[in-house]
């Protein structure tokens, strides 16, 4: 049986590797190019930012092509990775069993969480490798009864050099990403094709029979018995719309706003981002430098890197957003989103004050990088792990399936969904398929 998997992020790479290992002939199509970490020093960028020479956040793709940004509204920027590994090479390497909205519809991913954690390895950054300001914020949060804890990570601390640039790619490969799974896939006989953006799913007789890949102005057809879409919450909708298939206007993004203050000689870039965190249900707090805002957010221009301190507020936002056929995204903040951000900001400022971080406290760039909810599962879909509106032979295996925002790291969730979908595909296949 031939399978095409579209996308090489946490969901797609996990599903592809599992399908190949279970006897399918898998071709994985990745729209981006092979990943290369950003290895230049960032000092030049901070100077250029201070003078306003970097322009808007769109500029980042010019010097770091794997990272793509899109404006969802005047107030909100969305970020994703388009490269081998999808977004995983440009994450902070965090692991969380994020399953909001999934348990409520009867989907328990505990077996997949446990299996993936065993394979990837779960660690945390030792306290002696935290910067003093992060330790001070941790203690302040503890004194406030916020129950902070070291963040679970997929990082080999023996290889980590504490450069603080996890989101620009790990030059030492200390941080796990799904390129490891892609290597397993090819070792088992599967194929990975880069620079292969899928335009649409080919549906004949009510069944998915392949995909069409853009080749300049022309297109190339790839036939398959099954097609798995894992191009993410922003990547899947244009493909589905071009195929004449339904997409829900229920995009969620896990909105992030970093509250910045100043502490002389804090040097936050000399530790991994998000060394500790506290989950408050509607939002989480975690130490976070936020390079994107430092480079491109006007209110942050001129902040000395060595003295900059950031505390992230990551909000579980409303599932209200649209991705059009041309990739245009429309998403604004709801009243509830604003309330959660305000509550998180107020708490973050108290933590900063308790840690001795000086003001004025300046809000960072509103952005979102956990993109899901556009092909959500319902309770009726859970047993088959396939939304009922899809044609036969077509599956989705990423965060698009999750009906609700998490407000937490989501790499483990996307991988767990990909693993569950792949196994359901195998278990549900009949000998004639």
mmCIF file of C-alpha atoms in Angstrom, residues 119-374:
data_model
loop_
_atom_site.group_PDB
_atom_site.id
_atom_site.type_symbol
_atom_site.label_atom_id
_atom_site.label_comp_id
_atom_site.label_asym_id
_atom_site.label_seq_id
_atom_site.Cartn_x
_atom_site.Cartn_y
_atom_site.Cartn_z
ATOM 1 C CA UNK A 119 11.902 7.351 23.094
ATOM 2 C CA UNK A 120 12.725 11.048 22.938
ATOM 3 C CA UNK A 121 13.876 11.322 26.540
ATOM 4 C CA UNK A 122 12.579 13.867 29.032
ATOM 5 C CA UNK A 123 14.963 16.170 30.867
ATOM 6 C CA UNK A 124 14.975 19.570 32.520
ATOM 7 C CA UNK A 125 17.643 22.237 32.701
ATOM 8 C CA UNK A 126 19.661 21.805 35.938
ATOM 9 C CA UNK A 127 19.283 24.686 38.373
ATOM 10 C CA UNK A 128 23.006 25.420 38.239
ATOM 11 C CA UNK A 129 22.584 26.277 34.543
ATOM 12 C CA UNK A 130 19.794 28.790 35.115
ATOM 13 C CA UNK A 131 20.650 32.473 35.015
ATOM 14 C CA UNK A 132 20.270 34.178 38.423
ATOM 15 C CA UNK A 133 17.358 36.286 37.184
ATOM 16 C CA UNK A 134 15.417 33.166 36.127
ATOM 17 C CA UNK A 135 16.052 31.640 39.543
ATOM 18 C CA UNK A 136 14.849 34.841 41.187
ATOM 19 C CA UNK A 137 11.645 34.798 39.127
ATOM 20 C CA UNK A 138 11.148 31.125 39.995
ATOM 21 C CA UNK A 139 11.461 31.891 43.706
ATOM 22 C CA UNK A 140 9.121 34.875 43.392
ATOM 23 C CA UNK A 141 6.517 32.758 41.608
ATOM 24 C CA UNK A 142 6.835 30.122 44.321
ATOM 25 C CA UNK A 143 6.383 32.716 47.059
ATOM 26 C CA UNK A 144 3.180 33.812 45.305
ATOM 27 C CA UNK A 145 1.807 30.265 45.393
ATOM 28 C CA UNK A 146 2.016 29.753 41.633
ATOM 29 C CA UNK A 147 3.640 26.302 41.901
ATOM 30 C CA UNK A 148 6.355 26.822 39.273
ATOM 31 C CA UNK A 149 8.300 23.765 38.136
ATOM 32 C CA UNK A 150 11.281 23.079 35.862
ATOM 33 C CA UNK A 151 10.048 22.685 32.297
ATOM 34 C CA UNK A 152 10.213 19.216 30.743
ATOM 35 C CA UNK A 153 12.405 19.276 27.668
ATOM 36 C CA UNK A 154 13.677 17.053 24.877
ATOM 37 C CA UNK A 155 17.262 18.265 25.191
ATOM 38 C CA UNK A 156 20.548 16.456 25.754
ATOM 39 C CA UNK A 157 22.107 18.711 28.370
ATOM 40 C CA UNK A 158 25.562 17.221 27.777
ATOM 41 C CA UNK A 159 25.498 18.627 24.242
ATOM 42 C CA UNK A 160 23.735 21.900 25.050
ATOM 43 C CA UNK A 161 26.020 24.956 25.062
ATOM 44 C CA UNK A 162 23.423 27.329 26.597
ATOM 45 C CA UNK A 163 23.470 29.711 23.637
ATOM 46 C CA UNK A 164 19.809 30.617 24.157
ATOM 47 C CA UNK A 165 19.081 30.414 20.431
ATOM 48 C CA UNK A 166 16.901 27.278 20.402
ATOM 49 C CA UNK A 167 14.337 28.956 18.144
ATOM 50 C CA UNK A 168 16.945 29.619 15.469
ATOM 51 C CA UNK A 169 17.917 25.957 15.319
ATOM 52 C CA UNK A 170 20.248 23.916 17.490
ATOM 53 C CA UNK A 171 23.728 23.888 15.963
ATOM 54 C CA UNK A 172 24.856 21.026 18.235
ATOM 55 C CA UNK A 173 21.691 18.903 17.743
ATOM 56 C CA UNK A 174 21.300 18.839 21.538
ATOM 57 C CA UNK A 175 17.615 19.612 21.076
ATOM 58 C CA UNK A 176 15.489 16.818 19.631
ATOM 59 C CA UNK A 177 13.432 17.500 16.534
ATOM 60 C CA UNK A 178 11.648 15.288 14.030
ATOM 61 C CA UNK A 179 14.553 15.128 11.622
ATOM 62 C CA UNK A 180 15.521 12.142 13.784
ATOM 63 C CA UNK A 181 12.264 10.453 12.771
ATOM 64 C CA UNK A 182 12.858 11.368 9.123
ATOM 65 C CA UNK A 183 16.236 9.649 9.307
ATOM 66 C CA UNK A 184 14.496 6.557 10.694
ATOM 67 C CA UNK A 185 11.927 6.761 7.902
ATOM 68 C CA UNK A 186 14.523 6.764 5.133
ATOM 69 C CA UNK A 187 16.547 4.033 6.862
ATOM 70 C CA UNK A 188 13.428 1.853 6.671
ATOM 71 C CA UNK A 189 13.018 2.507 2.951
ATOM 72 C CA UNK A 190 10.743 5.542 2.971
ATOM 73 C CA UNK A 191 11.351 8.644 0.880
ATOM 74 C CA UNK A 192 11.512 12.299 1.877
ATOM 75 C CA UNK A 193 11.123 14.895 -0.865
ATOM 76 C CA UNK A 194 11.877 18.526 -0.027
ATOM 77 C CA UNK A 195 10.800 21.656 -1.911
ATOM 78 C CA UNK A 196 7.603 19.808 -2.778
ATOM 79 C CA UNK A 197 4.620 22.034 -1.880
ATOM 80 C CA UNK A 198 1.322 20.203 -2.275
ATOM 81 C CA UNK A 199 -1.397 22.162 -4.059
ATOM 82 C CA UNK A 200 -4.358 19.861 -3.606
ATOM 83 C CA UNK A 201 -5.546 16.358 -2.836
ATOM 84 C CA UNK A 202 -6.777 14.441 -5.859
ATOM 85 C CA UNK A 203 -10.205 12.967 -5.123
ATOM 86 C CA UNK A 204 -11.786 10.529 -7.567
ATOM 87 C CA UNK A 205 -14.996 8.630 -6.967
ATOM 88 C CA UNK A 206 -15.251 10.013 -3.443
ATOM 89 C CA UNK A 207 -11.798 8.746 -2.460
ATOM 90 C CA UNK A 208 -8.376 10.405 -2.131
ATOM 91 C CA UNK A 209 -6.052 8.857 -4.707
ATOM 92 C CA UNK A 210 -3.046 11.163 -4.595
ATOM 93 C CA UNK A 211 -1.834 14.747 -4.504
ATOM 94 C CA UNK A 212 -0.734 17.450 -6.890
ATOM 95 C CA UNK A 213 2.651 19.064 -6.204
ATOM 96 C CA UNK A 214 3.577 22.497 -7.533
ATOM 97 C CA UNK A 215 6.504 22.479 -9.954
ATOM 98 C CA UNK A 216 6.882 26.127 -10.928
ATOM 99 C CA UNK A 217 3.899 26.955 -13.115
ATOM 100 C CA UNK A 218 3.135 23.307 -13.728
ATOM 101 C CA UNK A 219 2.229 20.446 -11.411
ATOM 102 C CA UNK A 220 3.235 16.849 -10.817
ATOM 103 C CA UNK A 221 0.835 14.125 -9.763
ATOM 104 C CA UNK A 222 1.720 11.596 -7.047
ATOM 105 C CA UNK A 223 -0.634 8.635 -6.743
ATOM 106 C CA UNK A 224 -1.261 6.816 -3.474
ATOM 107 C CA UNK A 225 -3.702 4.512 -1.732
ATOM 108 C CA UNK A 226 -3.894 6.839 1.275
ATOM 109 C CA UNK A 227 -3.007 10.487 1.844
ATOM 110 C CA UNK A 228 -2.114 11.993 5.222
ATOM 111 C CA UNK A 229 -2.207 15.768 5.609
ATOM 112 C CA UNK A 230 0.140 17.091 8.287
ATOM 113 C CA UNK A 231 1.022 20.528 6.962
ATOM 114 C CA UNK A 232 -0.256 22.182 10.130
ATOM 115 C CA UNK A 233 -3.091 24.467 11.117
ATOM 116 C CA UNK A 234 -2.080 26.976 8.439
ATOM 117 C CA UNK A 235 -0.800 24.557 5.796
ATOM 118 C CA UNK A 236 -3.708 22.124 5.624
ATOM 119 C CA UNK A 237 -6.576 24.579 4.934
ATOM 120 C CA UNK A 238 -5.327 25.912 1.553
ATOM 121 C CA UNK A 239 -4.764 22.334 0.369
ATOM 122 C CA UNK A 240 -8.233 21.261 1.484
ATOM 123 C CA UNK A 241 -9.941 24.328 0.013
ATOM 124 C CA UNK A 242 -8.153 23.819 -3.316
ATOM 125 C CA UNK A 243 -9.453 20.236 -3.223
ATOM 126 C CA UNK A 244 -13.047 21.379 -2.743
ATOM 127 C CA UNK A 245 -13.113 20.049 0.821
ATOM 128 C CA UNK A 246 -14.408 21.588 4.044
ATOM 129 C CA UNK A 247 -12.279 23.591 6.466
ATOM 130 C CA UNK A 248 -13.536 24.872 9.805
ATOM 131 C CA UNK A 249 -13.068 28.527 10.751
ATOM 132 C CA UNK A 250 -11.802 27.470 14.167
ATOM 133 C CA UNK A 251 -8.081 28.275 14.111
ATOM 134 C CA UNK A 252 -6.367 28.592 17.483
ATOM 135 C CA UNK A 253 -2.751 29.667 17.920
ATOM 136 C CA UNK A 254 -1.750 29.797 21.647
ATOM 137 C CA UNK A 255 -1.181 33.557 21.805
ATOM 138 C CA UNK A 256 2.114 34.655 23.366
ATOM 139 C CA UNK A 257 2.960 38.030 24.852
ATOM 140 C CA UNK A 258 6.260 38.547 26.654
ATOM 141 C CA UNK A 259 6.402 41.208 29.356
ATOM 142 C CA UNK A 260 9.859 42.792 29.384
ATOM 143 C CA UNK A 261 11.802 44.501 32.148
ATOM 144 C CA UNK A 262 15.444 45.238 32.886
ATOM 145 C CA UNK A 263 18.049 43.726 35.188
ATOM 146 C CA UNK A 264 21.676 44.782 34.818
ATOM 147 C CA UNK A 265 23.861 41.960 33.520
ATOM 148 C CA UNK A 266 21.021 39.419 33.487
ATOM 149 C CA UNK A 267 22.267 37.833 30.227
ATOM 150 C CA UNK A 268 19.177 35.670 29.689
ATOM 151 C CA UNK A 269 20.533 34.473 26.351
ATOM 152 C CA UNK A 270 23.074 32.377 28.245
ATOM 153 C CA UNK A 271 20.441 29.809 29.194
ATOM 154 C CA UNK A 272 17.783 27.834 27.371
ATOM 155 C CA UNK A 273 14.469 29.637 26.991
ATOM 156 C CA UNK A 274 11.653 28.630 29.329
ATOM 157 C CA UNK A 275 13.700 26.814 31.987
ATOM 158 C CA UNK A 276 10.679 26.801 34.304
ATOM 159 C CA UNK A 277 6.964 27.340 33.877
ATOM 160 C CA UNK A 278 3.692 27.519 35.737
ATOM 161 C CA UNK A 279 0.397 26.407 34.225
ATOM 162 C CA UNK A 280 -2.503 28.597 35.345
ATOM 163 C CA UNK A 281 -5.113 26.827 33.212
ATOM 164 C CA UNK A 282 -6.087 29.762 31.001
ATOM 165 C CA UNK A 283 -2.457 30.742 30.516
ATOM 166 C CA UNK A 284 1.102 29.834 31.479
ATOM 167 C CA UNK A 285 4.097 31.900 32.578
ATOM 168 C CA UNK A 286 7.729 31.141 31.727
ATOM 169 C CA UNK A 287 11.060 33.023 31.387
ATOM 170 C CA UNK A 288 11.461 33.897 27.724
ATOM 171 C CA UNK A 289 13.806 36.227 25.873
ATOM 172 C CA UNK A 290 11.648 36.563 22.700
ATOM 173 C CA UNK A 291 14.116 37.254 19.916
ATOM 174 C CA UNK A 292 11.366 37.996 17.383
ATOM 175 C CA UNK A 293 10.040 40.881 19.475
ATOM 176 C CA UNK A 294 13.528 42.149 20.305
ATOM 177 C CA UNK A 295 14.361 42.424 16.618
ATOM 178 C CA UNK A 296 11.060 43.651 15.155
ATOM 179 C CA UNK A 297 8.826 45.117 17.898
ATOM 180 C CA UNK A 298 9.174 48.924 17.898
ATOM 181 C CA UNK A 299 8.528 49.397 21.652
ATOM 182 C CA UNK A 300 11.466 47.071 22.362
ATOM 183 C CA UNK A 301 13.997 48.773 20.088
ATOM 184 C CA UNK A 302 17.206 49.751 21.783
ATOM 185 C CA UNK A 303 16.882 47.374 24.730
ATOM 186 C CA UNK A 304 20.384 46.108 25.669
ATOM 187 C CA UNK A 305 20.530 42.359 25.127
ATOM 188 C CA UNK A 306 22.661 41.820 28.226
ATOM 189 C CA UNK A 307 20.095 43.539 30.499
ATOM 190 C CA UNK A 308 16.855 42.374 28.873
ATOM 191 C CA UNK A 309 14.509 40.172 30.928
ATOM 192 C CA UNK A 310 11.321 38.629 29.582
ATOM 193 C CA UNK A 311 8.494 36.668 31.175
ATOM 194 C CA UNK A 312 6.159 34.933 28.754
ATOM 195 C CA UNK A 313 2.397 34.886 29.034
ATOM 196 C CA UNK A 314 1.094 32.086 26.788
ATOM 197 C CA UNK A 315 -2.700 32.143 26.509
ATOM 198 C CA UNK A 316 -5.124 29.413 25.491
ATOM 199 C CA UNK A 317 -7.047 31.516 22.960
ATOM 200 C CA UNK A 318 -10.480 31.234 21.390
ATOM 201 C CA UNK A 319 -10.938 28.834 18.472
ATOM 202 C CA UNK A 320 -12.001 31.574 16.087
ATOM 203 C CA UNK A 321 -9.842 32.118 13.031
ATOM 204 C CA UNK A 322 -9.951 31.556 9.275
ATOM 205 C CA UNK A 323 -7.318 30.392 6.786
ATOM 206 C CA UNK A 324 -8.250 31.186 3.190
ATOM 207 C CA UNK A 325 -7.368 29.248 0.043
ATOM 208 C CA UNK A 326 -4.470 31.601 -0.723
ATOM 209 C CA UNK A 327 -3.046 31.239 2.791
ATOM 210 C CA UNK A 328 -4.404 34.542 4.064
ATOM 211 C CA UNK A 329 -5.218 34.309 7.775
ATOM 212 C CA UNK A 330 -7.920 36.277 9.566
ATOM 213 C CA UNK A 331 -7.879 36.118 13.348
ATOM 214 C CA UNK A 332 -8.482 38.841 15.909
ATOM 215 C CA UNK A 333 -8.434 38.775 19.679
ATOM 216 C CA UNK A 334 -11.766 38.089 21.345
ATOM 217 C CA UNK A 335 -12.850 39.775 24.571
ATOM 218 C CA UNK A 336 -11.960 36.579 26.444
ATOM 219 C CA UNK A 337 -8.501 36.499 24.830
ATOM 220 C CA UNK A 338 -7.898 40.066 26.000
ATOM 221 C CA UNK A 339 -9.094 39.253 29.519
ATOM 222 C CA UNK A 340 -6.702 36.317 29.742
ATOM 223 C CA UNK A 341 -3.788 38.365 28.431
ATOM 224 C CA UNK A 342 -4.540 41.134 30.926
ATOM 225 C CA UNK A 343 -4.732 38.645 33.795
ATOM 226 C CA UNK A 344 -1.488 37.008 32.719
ATOM 227 C CA UNK A 345 0.279 40.355 32.289
ATOM 228 C CA UNK A 346 -0.730 41.517 35.760
ATOM 229 C CA UNK A 347 0.589 38.298 37.282
ATOM 230 C CA UNK A 348 3.796 38.444 35.228
ATOM 231 C CA UNK A 349 4.523 41.971 36.436
ATOM 232 C CA UNK A 350 4.121 40.860 40.045
ATOM 233 C CA UNK A 351 6.619 38.046 39.454
ATOM 234 C CA UNK A 352 9.071 40.442 37.786
ATOM 235 C CA UNK A 353 8.733 42.890 40.658
ATOM 236 C CA UNK A 354 9.209 40.107 43.189
ATOM 237 C CA UNK A 355 12.419 39.081 41.424
ATOM 238 C CA UNK A 356 13.814 42.607 41.485
ATOM 239 C CA UNK A 357 13.454 43.158 37.745
ATOM 240 C CA UNK A 358 13.069 46.864 37.057
ATOM 241 C CA UNK A 359 10.454 48.582 34.926
ATOM 242 C CA UNK A 360 9.093 50.147 32.942
ATOM 243 C CA UNK A 361 7.477 46.863 31.938
ATOM 244 C CA UNK A 362 6.817 46.765 28.204
ATOM 245 C CA UNK A 363 4.487 44.361 26.406
ATOM 246 C CA UNK A 364 6.065 42.377 23.599
ATOM 247 C CA UNK A 365 4.813 41.386 20.171
ATOM 248 C CA UNK A 366 1.596 39.369 20.203
ATOM 249 C CA UNK A 367 2.367 36.172 18.322
ATOM 250 C CA UNK A 368 1.272 32.574 18.015
ATOM 251 C CA UNK A 369 3.196 29.520 16.900
ATOM 252 C CA UNK A 370 1.000 26.580 17.930
ATOM 253 C CA UNK A 371 -1.428 26.395 15.046
ATOM 254 C CA UNK A 372 -4.389 24.041 15.186
ATOM 255 C CA UNK A 373 -8.106 23.431 15.169
ATOM 256 C CA UNK A 374 -8.869 23.814 11.455
#
